[in-house]
Amino acid sequence: MSHRVLFVCTGNVCRSPMAMALFNARARRAGEDHLYHARSTGTWALDDTPASAHAITALATRGIDLTAHRGQTITRALLDQAAVVIVMTRSHRDALVSEFPAARAKIYLMSELVDRVYDIADPYGGTLAEYEDCATSLENLIETGYEKIKSWIHKPAR
């Protein structure tokens, strides 16, 4: 059985697809991609929108291909299928809890991976350097917090 991690941002073209791809690459390196798999979605996404060009480039430099990604808006089904939901900002968390209160216990901020509370800045419309910075931040959080994500999946509801 594969445990699904759902990463959430706003448009599902920058932060959450990068986090999804970085997490899946990390699970592959650990030989655990049969156990853990990430998807991504957005609170205001337009379905079938490709990842932004800079997001694709930022991950390509890390050997990760994001060209097949297509955005999708959040649905109850996506939330229900996820063992853990990881959001980029407090406003994403608040919006999801407001719309889907039953999911509250499995929603975490990305920054909680390092026991902090802060928002991951949206690089949308920014320079390639801003996307690279965002990708580096996400990569570091996932590398540092990979075991914590697994513990969130396997712990009782909070």
Short mmCIF file of C-alpha atoms in Angstrom, two decimals:
data_model
loop_
_atom_site.label_atom_id
_atom_site.label_comp_id
_atom_site.label_asym_id
_atom_site.label_seq_id
_atom_site.Cartn_x
_atom_site.Cartn_y
_atom_site.Cartn_z
CA MET A 1 0.00 0.00 0.00
CA SER A 2 1.31 3.42 -0.97
CA HIS A 3 0.79 6.31 1.44
CA ARG A 4 -0.08 9.50 -0.39
CA VAL A 5 1.30 12.89 0.57
CA LEU A 6 -0.54 15.90 -0.87
CA PHE A 7 1.33 19.19 -1.28
CA VAL A 8 -0.84 22.30 -1.62
CA CYS A 9 -0.11 25.83 -2.82
CA THR A 10 -2.22 28.41 -4.65
CA GLY A 11 -1.96 27.84 -8.41
CA ASN A 12 -0.33 24.39 -8.44
CA VAL A 13 2.28 25.56 -10.93
CA CYS A 14 5.25 26.47 -8.69
CA ARG A 15 5.68 25.46 -5.05
CA SER A 16 3.48 22.40 -4.66
CA PRO A 17 4.57 20.66 -7.89
CA MET A 18 8.21 21.31 -7.00
CA ALA A 19 7.65 19.92 -3.48
CA MET A 20 5.81 16.91 -4.91
CA ALA A 21 8.60 16.11 -7.37
CA LEU A 22 11.32 16.65 -4.76
CA PHE A 23 9.51 14.38 -2.28
CA ASN A 24 9.01 11.66 -4.89
CA ALA A 25 12.71 11.87 -5.83
CA ARG A 26 13.64 11.57 -2.14
CA ALA A 27 11.38 8.53 -1.70
CA ARG A 28 12.96 6.96 -4.80
CA ARG A 29 16.49 7.54 -3.45
CA ALA A 30 15.43 5.88 -0.18
CA GLY A 31 14.00 2.91 -2.10
CA GLU A 32 10.60 3.77 -0.62
CA ASP A 33 8.72 5.02 -3.67
CA HIS A 34 6.51 1.92 -3.45
CA LEU A 35 5.53 3.06 0.08
CA TYR A 36 5.24 6.83 -0.28
CA HIS A 37 4.02 8.90 -3.20
CA ALA A 38 3.20 12.60 -3.44
CA ARG A 39 0.70 14.51 -5.51
CA SER A 40 0.02 18.23 -5.61
CA THR A 41 -2.90 20.58 -5.93
CA GLY A 42 -3.80 24.24 -5.57
CA THR A 43 -6.44 26.20 -3.75
CA TRP A 44 -7.00 28.41 -6.82
CA ALA A 45 -5.51 26.23 -9.56
CA LEU A 46 -6.69 26.10 -13.14
CA ASP A 47 -6.94 22.47 -14.17
CA ASP A 48 -4.43 21.26 -16.78
CA THR A 49 -2.12 24.27 -16.42
CA PRO A 50 1.53 23.24 -16.88
CA ALA A 51 4.17 23.99 -14.28
CA SER A 52 5.79 27.37 -14.76
CA ALA A 53 8.84 27.46 -17.02
CA HIS A 54 11.11 28.57 -14.18
CA ALA A 55 9.85 25.75 -11.92
CA ILE A 56 10.63 23.27 -14.69
CA THR A 57 14.12 24.76 -15.10
CA ALA A 58 14.82 24.88 -11.34
CA LEU A 59 14.06 21.17 -11.02
CA ALA A 60 15.80 20.21 -14.27
CA THR A 61 19.06 21.43 -12.72
CA ARG A 62 18.41 18.82 -10.02
CA GLY A 63 17.76 16.06 -12.55
CA ILE A 64 13.98 16.12 -12.05
CA ASP A 65 11.58 16.42 -14.99
CA LEU A 66 8.48 18.47 -14.21
CA THR A 67 7.29 18.91 -17.81
CA ALA A 68 4.44 16.39 -17.52
CA HIS A 69 2.89 18.18 -14.53
CA ARG A 70 -0.59 19.62 -14.98
CA GLY A 71 -2.27 21.72 -12.32
CA GLN A 72 -5.43 20.68 -10.54
CA THR A 73 -7.65 22.38 -8.02
CA ILE A 74 -8.21 20.88 -4.59
CA THR A 75 -11.10 18.46 -4.23
CA ARG A 76 -12.52 16.46 -1.36
CA ALA A 77 -11.41 13.29 -3.17
CA LEU A 78 -7.77 14.44 -3.26
CA LEU A 79 -7.92 15.27 0.45
CA ASP A 80 -9.59 11.98 1.31
CA GLN A 81 -6.94 10.01 -0.60
CA ALA A 82 -4.08 11.74 1.22
CA ALA A 83 -2.56 10.40 4.41
CA VAL A 84 -0.93 13.80 5.02
CA VAL A 85 -1.57 17.23 3.50
CA ILE A 86 1.33 19.70 3.51
CA VAL A 87 0.52 23.34 2.72
CA MET A 88 2.86 26.20 1.87
CA THR A 89 1.20 28.95 3.90
CA ARG A 90 -0.99 29.55 6.90
CA SER A 91 -3.67 30.95 4.59
CA HIS A 92 -3.70 27.67 2.64
CA ARG A 93 -4.16 25.79 5.92
CA ASP A 94 -6.93 28.13 7.03
CA ALA A 95 -8.75 27.82 3.69
CA LEU A 96 -8.58 24.01 3.73
CA VAL A 97 -9.69 23.74 7.36
CA SER A 98 -12.58 26.11 6.64
CA GLU A 99 -13.73 24.17 3.57
CA PHE A 100 -12.83 20.66 4.79
CA PRO A 101 -12.90 20.71 8.61
CA ALA A 102 -12.72 16.91 8.87
CA ALA A 103 -9.22 17.04 7.32
CA ARG A 104 -7.80 19.36 10.00
CA ALA A 105 -5.82 16.64 11.77
CA LYS A 106 -3.77 15.73 8.71
CA ILE A 107 -2.93 19.25 7.49
CA TYR A 108 0.56 20.56 8.25
CA LEU A 109 2.57 23.62 7.26
CA MET A 110 5.66 22.89 5.19
CA SER A 111 7.72 24.83 7.75
CA GLU A 112 6.62 22.44 10.50
CA LEU A 113 9.14 20.02 9.01
CA VAL A 114 11.75 22.06 10.90
CA ASP A 115 9.50 22.82 13.88
CA ARG A 116 8.86 26.40 12.83
CA VAL A 117 5.86 28.36 11.60
CA TYR A 118 6.43 30.46 8.50
CA ASP A 119 5.08 30.70 4.97
CA ILE A 120 6.94 29.53 1.88
CA ALA A 121 7.15 32.57 -0.41
CA ASP A 122 5.50 32.21 -3.80
CA PRO A 123 7.99 32.73 -6.64
CA TYR A 124 5.19 33.03 -9.24
CA GLY A 125 6.06 35.75 -11.74
CA GLY A 126 9.56 36.08 -10.30
CA THR A 127 13.01 35.50 -11.68
CA LEU A 128 14.67 32.15 -12.21
CA ALA A 129 16.87 32.96 -9.19
CA GLU A 130 13.73 33.30 -7.03
CA TYR A 131 12.50 29.92 -8.26
CA GLU A 132 15.93 28.40 -7.57
CA ASP A 133 15.81 29.83 -4.03
CA CYS A 134 12.33 28.39 -3.52
CA ALA A 135 13.37 24.99 -4.88
CA THR A 136 16.42 24.98 -2.60
CA SER A 137 14.25 25.82 0.41
CA LEU A 138 11.76 23.09 -0.45
CA GLU A 139 14.54 20.60 -1.11
CA ASN A 140 16.18 21.37 2.24
CA LEU A 141 12.87 21.08 4.10
CA ILE A 142 12.10 17.73 2.46
CA GLU A 143 15.61 16.38 3.06
CA THR A 144 15.53 17.48 6.71
CA GLY A 145 11.92 16.52 7.27
CA TYR A 146 11.55 13.33 5.24
CA GLU A 147 11.41 11.10 8.33
CA LYS A 148 9.02 13.54 9.99
CA ILE A 149 6.63 13.30 7.03
CA LYS A 150 6.68 9.53 7.41
CA SER A 151 5.97 9.89 11.14
CA TRP A 152 3.02 12.19 10.38
CA ILE A 153 1.63 9.52 8.07
CA HIS A 154 1.87 6.81 10.69
CA LYS A 155 0.84 8.69 13.83
CA PRO A 156 -2.66 8.68 15.26
CA ALA A 157 -4.90 11.64 14.47
CA ARG A 158 -3.97 14.76 16.40
#
